[in-house]
Each structure stands twice: as C-alpha cells, then as structure tokens.
Amino acid sequence: MKQRLEHIRTRIQQACARAGRDPATVNLLAVSKTFGPDAIREAAGLGLVQFGENRMQEVREKVPQLEDLALRWVLIGHLQTNKAKDAVRWVNEVQSLDRESLAETLHRRLADDGRSIDVLVQVKTSPEPSKFGLEPGELLPFLNVLQNYPTLKVKGLMTLAINSDDEAAVRACFSQLRQLRDQAQAAGYTGVQRLSMGMTSDFEWAIEEGATDIRIGSALFGSRSYA
Ligand SMILES: *Cc1c(COP(=O)(O)O)cnc(C)c1O
C-alpha cells in the first residue's frame, strides 16, 4: 500500500504541475468501502486520516473498531432518509446531499445534539440514470433552501463523472461542476468552494479541471470484491 500511495502522490503532483496548482490544494480522500479495519489501519499508518464510505452499514461496523485512531469519516454514497439520523452519529461529513428531505432530517438530528457537520451538494453532471444528484439547474434554488438548515455547513459540490474512456466527455462533467461552483459563489454562496471530483480512473483530469478533493479507492487499496 505504501508504494501505491507514493504512486498516487506522484500522479497528483504531476497533474498539479500541468495545471499550475499547488498539490497542497488537493485533498486525498481514501475510499475504504468494502475494505476492512486492517486495511484502514494500514492506510492510517501511512498518514491518511480521511476515509470515504458509501454505506451506513459498513460505517457502523468499522468506526467502532477504529476509534483509537483520530479518523474523519466521510459519506460519499446515497443516503436513505431513514438512515440519516444514524449517519450524523458516525460521520463527520456528507458529500452526497441531494435533496431537501435529507437535509431536513440531518438538520433536525444535529440541532438536537447541538452540532453541525460539513456537507457537499451532489450534482448530476452525467446523463447516466444510475447516478444520483441534483440536476444542475436545481443547484441555486437548493442552496437557497439549505439556508433553513444551518447545522449543515455547505462547503462545496460533489460529482461522479460519466463512466467513459472519452476524455472530453469526462472532463466536461468536471468543468460543469467547476462552473456551477463559480456561479454559486457569484450568487453570494461564498462558502461553496470545494469540488469533490475524480476517482481512480479519472482523478488527474479532475485535478486539471480544479478538483479540491479526489476520492481514491482501488488505486490505494487494490481492486474491490463485492463477494
Ligand atoms: C467507490 C467510489 C469512489 C472510488 O472509486 P475508485 O474507482 O475505486 O477510486 C469514489 N467516489 C464514489 C462516490 C464511490 O462510490
């Protein structure tokens, strides 16, 4: 894993160099879904502190086994409203906020606890029906609605690009997210800064298009088996 991480870091640096960016502005989220506590412990030993998961079931199994490490847990998968209450107990950030009913449930629970969490709004930039997220045109009205839920600190946007080898098509998804972020800022939502985009297959393009957070699973942990 050490070598895989070094290789990822090198590729991040090279993509940043091409884009004239400082590598310190790209945050690596280790996507640990399907990998167990031992793998996460190994990654933490290499200095990684933020881990992304897509199912609450897995979060609930792993987090208690790793409580001796000061890790930060990030939810990157679709969250059912009936699991939202539980989510705020375990995760530090939700990147898959995509509807008001979820915001309302998260907020109610957080307000009860007197806490807040960071959230990213997931936007659908790809035509694939399997992808979750707001339609781009829904973003500004949604950001307006989110002002009613002040325990949710809106830090930016998240997307999954189209699953394709076509570089132009993938980059178009990323550049659309960046443009939406710029529009949100111009509309006064100045807290909307981060762009979570790019995974193993496309993170270099994402960095060149402005990603501040890349979500890397298999390039770090190896290939996943869903057995
Ligand atoms: C699984 C997953 C990733 C990481 O995928 P890899 O291709 O293994 O890097 C990134 N983002 C989301 C939302 C995911 O579900």
Coordinates of C-alpha atoms and ligand atoms in Angstrom, one line a residue:
M1 CA 0.0 0.0 0.0
K2 CA 2.9 2.3 0.7
Q3 CA 4.1 2.1 -2.9
R4 CA 0.6 2.6 -4.2
L5 CA 0.2 5.7 -2.1
E6 CA 3.5 7.1 -3.3
H7 CA 2.5 6.5 -6.9
I8 CA -0.8 8.3 -6.3
R9 CA 1.0 11.2 -4.7
T10 CA 3.4 11.4 -7.7
R11 CA 0.5 11.4 -10.1
I12 CA -1.2 14.2 -8.1
Q13 CA 2.0 16.3 -8.2
Q14 CA 2.3 15.8 -11.9
A15 CA -1.3 16.7 -12.6
C16 CA -0.9 19.8 -10.4
A17 CA 2.3 20.8 -12.2
R18 CA 0.4 20.6 -15.5
A19 CA -2.3 22.7 -14.2
G20 CA -0.1 25.2 -12.3
R21 CA -1.6 24.2 -9.0
D22 CA -0.1 23.6 -5.6
P23 CA -0.5 19.9 -4.6
A24 CA -1.4 21.1 -1.1
T25 CA -4.7 22.3 -2.5
V26 CA -5.8 18.7 -3.4
N27 CA -7.1 16.7 -0.6
L28 CA -6.9 12.9 -0.9
L29 CA -10.0 11.0 0.4
A30 CA -9.2 7.3 0.8
V31 CA -12.3 5.4 -0.2
S32 CA -12.3 2.4 2.1
K33 CA -15.7 0.8 1.1
T34 CA -15.5 -3.0 1.1
F35 CA -12.1 -2.9 2.8
G36 CA -11.9 -3.9 6.5
P37 CA -10.4 -2.3 9.5
D38 CA -6.9 -3.8 8.9
A39 CA -6.6 -2.1 5.6
I40 CA -7.8 1.2 7.0
R41 CA -5.3 0.9 9.9
E42 CA -2.5 0.3 7.4
A43 CA -3.6 3.4 5.4
A44 CA -3.8 5.4 8.6
G45 CA -0.3 4.3 9.4
L46 CA 0.8 5.9 6.2
G47 CA -0.7 9.2 7.3
L48 CA -4.1 9.1 5.8
V49 CA -6.8 10.4 8.1
Q50 CA -9.9 10.8 6.0
F51 CA -11.9 7.8 4.8
G52 CA -14.9 7.7 2.5
E53 CA -17.6 5.1 2.7
N54 CA -20.8 4.7 0.8
R55 CA -23.0 2.5 3.0
M56 CA -24.0 3.3 6.6
Q57 CA -24.0 -0.4 7.4
E58 CA -20.2 -0.6 6.8
V59 CA -19.6 2.7 8.6
R60 CA -21.3 1.3 11.7
E61 CA -19.2 -1.9 11.6
K62 CA -15.9 -0.2 11.0
V63 CA -15.9 3.0 13.0
P64 CA -16.2 1.4 16.5
Q65 CA -13.2 -0.8 15.6
L66 CA -11.0 2.1 14.8
E67 CA -11.9 4.6 17.5
D68 CA -8.4 4.6 18.9
L69 CA -7.3 6.4 15.7
A70 CA -8.5 10.0 15.2
L71 CA -10.0 9.4 11.7
R72 CA -12.5 11.5 9.9
W73 CA -15.4 9.7 8.2
V74 CA -17.0 10.9 5.0
L75 CA -20.2 9.6 3.5
I76 CA -20.0 9.6 -0.3
G77 CA -22.9 7.3 -1.2
H78 CA -26.6 7.7 -1.5
L79 CA -28.2 8.1 2.0
Q80 CA -31.7 7.0 2.6
T81 CA -33.7 9.4 4.8
N82 CA -34.4 6.7 7.3
K83 CA -30.7 6.2 7.9
A84 CA -29.9 9.9 8.2
K85 CA -30.4 10.1 11.9
D86 CA -27.9 7.3 12.4
A87 CA -25.4 8.9 9.9
V88 CA -24.9 12.0 11.9
R89 CA -23.7 9.9 14.9
W90 CA -20.9 8.3 12.9
V91 CA -19.8 10.5 10.0
N92 CA -18.1 13.9 10.1
E93 CA -19.1 15.0 6.6
V94 CA -21.7 14.1 4.0
Q95 CA -20.8 14.6 0.3
S96 CA -23.9 13.1 -1.1
L97 CA -26.5 15.7 0.0
D98 CA -29.0 15.7 -2.9
R99 CA -32.5 16.6 -1.6
E100 CA -34.3 18.7 1.0
S101 CA -35.9 15.8 2.9
L102 CA -32.4 14.5 3.7
A103 CA -31.2 18.0 4.7
E104 CA -34.2 18.4 7.0
T105 CA -33.7 15.0 8.7
L106 CA -29.9 15.6 9.2
H107 CA -30.5 19.1 10.5
R108 CA -33.2 18.1 13.0
R109 CA -30.9 15.5 14.5
L110 CA -27.9 17.7 14.5
A111 CA -29.8 20.6 16.1
D112 CA -31.0 18.2 18.9
D113 CA -27.3 17.3 19.5
G114 CA -26.1 21.0 19.2
R115 CA -23.7 20.0 16.5
S116 CA -23.0 20.8 12.9
I117 CA -21.4 18.9 10.0
D118 CA -19.8 19.8 6.7
V119 CA -21.7 18.9 3.6
L120 CA -21.2 18.9 -0.1
V121 CA -24.1 19.0 -2.5
Q122 CA -24.1 16.2 -5.0
V123 CA -24.8 17.3 -8.6
K124 CA -25.6 15.0 -11.5
T125 CA -23.2 16.1 -14.3
S126 CA -23.5 12.9 -16.3
P127 CA -26.6 11.6 -18.2
E128 CA -26.3 8.1 -16.8
P129 CA -29.6 7.2 -15.0
S130 CA -27.7 5.3 -12.3
K131 CA -26.2 8.4 -10.9
F132 CA -27.7 10.4 -8.0
G133 CA -27.6 14.1 -7.5
L134 CA -29.4 17.3 -8.3
E135 CA -29.9 18.4 -11.8
P136 CA -27.5 21.4 -12.4
G137 CA -30.4 23.8 -12.8
E138 CA -31.7 22.9 -9.3
L139 CA -28.5 23.9 -7.6
L140 CA -29.1 27.5 -6.8
P141 CA -32.6 27.0 -5.5
F142 CA -31.4 24.2 -3.4
L143 CA -28.5 26.3 -1.9
N144 CA -31.2 28.8 -1.0
V145 CA -33.3 26.2 0.7
L146 CA -30.3 24.9 2.7
Q147 CA -30.1 28.2 4.5
N148 CA -33.0 26.9 6.5
Y149 CA -30.8 24.2 7.9
P150 CA -27.9 26.0 9.5
T151 CA -26.3 22.9 11.1
L152 CA -25.3 21.9 7.6
K153 CA -22.2 23.8 6.7
V154 CA -22.2 23.8 2.9
K155 CA -18.6 23.7 1.8
G156 CA -18.8 22.7 -1.9
L157 CA -20.1 20.4 -4.6
M158 CA -19.5 16.7 -5.4
T159 CA -20.0 14.8 -8.6
L160 CA -19.3 11.5 -10.3
A161 CA -18.2 11.9 -13.9
I162 CA -19.6 9.8 -16.7
N163 CA -18.1 6.3 -16.8
S164 CA -16.3 6.5 -20.1
D165 CA -12.8 6.5 -21.7
D166 CA -13.7 9.6 -23.6
E167 CA -11.5 12.2 -22.0
A168 CA -13.6 15.1 -23.4
A169 CA -16.8 13.7 -22.0
V170 CA -15.3 13.1 -18.6
R171 CA -13.7 16.5 -18.4
A172 CA -17.0 18.1 -19.4
C173 CA -18.6 16.7 -16.2
F174 CA -15.8 18.2 -14.1
S175 CA -15.8 21.5 -15.8
Q176 CA -19.5 21.8 -15.4
L177 CA -19.2 21.3 -11.7
R178 CA -16.5 24.0 -11.5
Q179 CA -18.7 26.4 -13.4
L180 CA -21.6 25.6 -11.1
R181 CA -19.3 26.4 -8.1
D182 CA -18.3 29.7 -9.7
Q183 CA -22.0 30.5 -10.3
A184 CA -22.9 29.7 -6.7
Q185 CA -20.1 32.0 -5.5
A186 CA -21.2 34.8 -7.8
A187 CA -24.7 34.4 -6.4
G188 CA -23.4 35.0 -2.9
Y189 CA -22.9 31.4 -1.7
T190 CA -19.3 32.2 -0.8
G191 CA -18.9 29.1 1.4
V192 CA -19.3 26.9 -1.7
Q193 CA -15.6 26.3 -2.5
R194 CA -14.7 22.7 -2.6
L195 CA -15.0 20.5 -5.7
S196 CA -15.0 16.7 -4.8
M197 CA -14.5 15.1 -8.2
G198 CA -12.2 12.4 -9.6
M199 CA -11.6 8.8 -8.7
T200 CA -9.1 6.2 -9.6
S201 CA -9.9 6.2 -13.3
D202 CA -10.1 10.0 -13.8
F203 CA -8.5 11.9 -10.9
E204 CA -5.8 13.5 -13.0
W205 CA -8.3 15.1 -15.3
A206 CA -10.3 16.2 -12.3
I207 CA -7.3 17.9 -10.8
E208 CA -6.6 19.7 -14.1
E209 CA -10.3 20.8 -14.0
G210 CA -10.0 22.2 -10.5
A211 CA -10.8 19.3 -8.0
T212 CA -10.0 20.1 -4.4
D213 CA -11.0 16.7 -3.2
I214 CA -10.3 13.5 -5.0
R215 CA -11.8 10.2 -3.9
I216 CA -9.5 7.3 -4.4
G217 CA -10.4 3.6 -3.7
S218 CA -8.9 0.9 -5.8
A219 CA -5.6 2.7 -6.7
L220 CA -4.9 2.7 -3.0
F221 CA -6.4 -0.4 -1.5
G222 CA -6.4 -2.6 -4.6
S223 CA -9.4 -3.9 -6.5
R224 CA -12.6 -4.5 -4.7
S225 CA -14.5 -7.7 -4.5
Y226 CA -18.2 -7.5 -3.6
A227 CA -18.5 -11.1 -2.6
Ligands
LIG1 C1 -16.2 3.8 -4.9 C2 -16.3 5.3 -5.1 C3 -15.1 6.0 -5.4 C4 -13.7 5.4 -5.5 O1 -13.7 4.6 -6.6 P1 -12.3 4.0 -7.2 O2 -12.5 3.9 -8.6 O3 -12.0 2.7 -6.5 O4 -11.2 5.0 -6.9 C5 -15.2 7.4 -5.5 N1 -16.4 8.0 -5.3 C6 -17.5 7.4 -5.0 C7 -18.8 8.1 -4.8 C8 -17.5 6.0 -4.9 O5 -18.6 5.3 -4.6

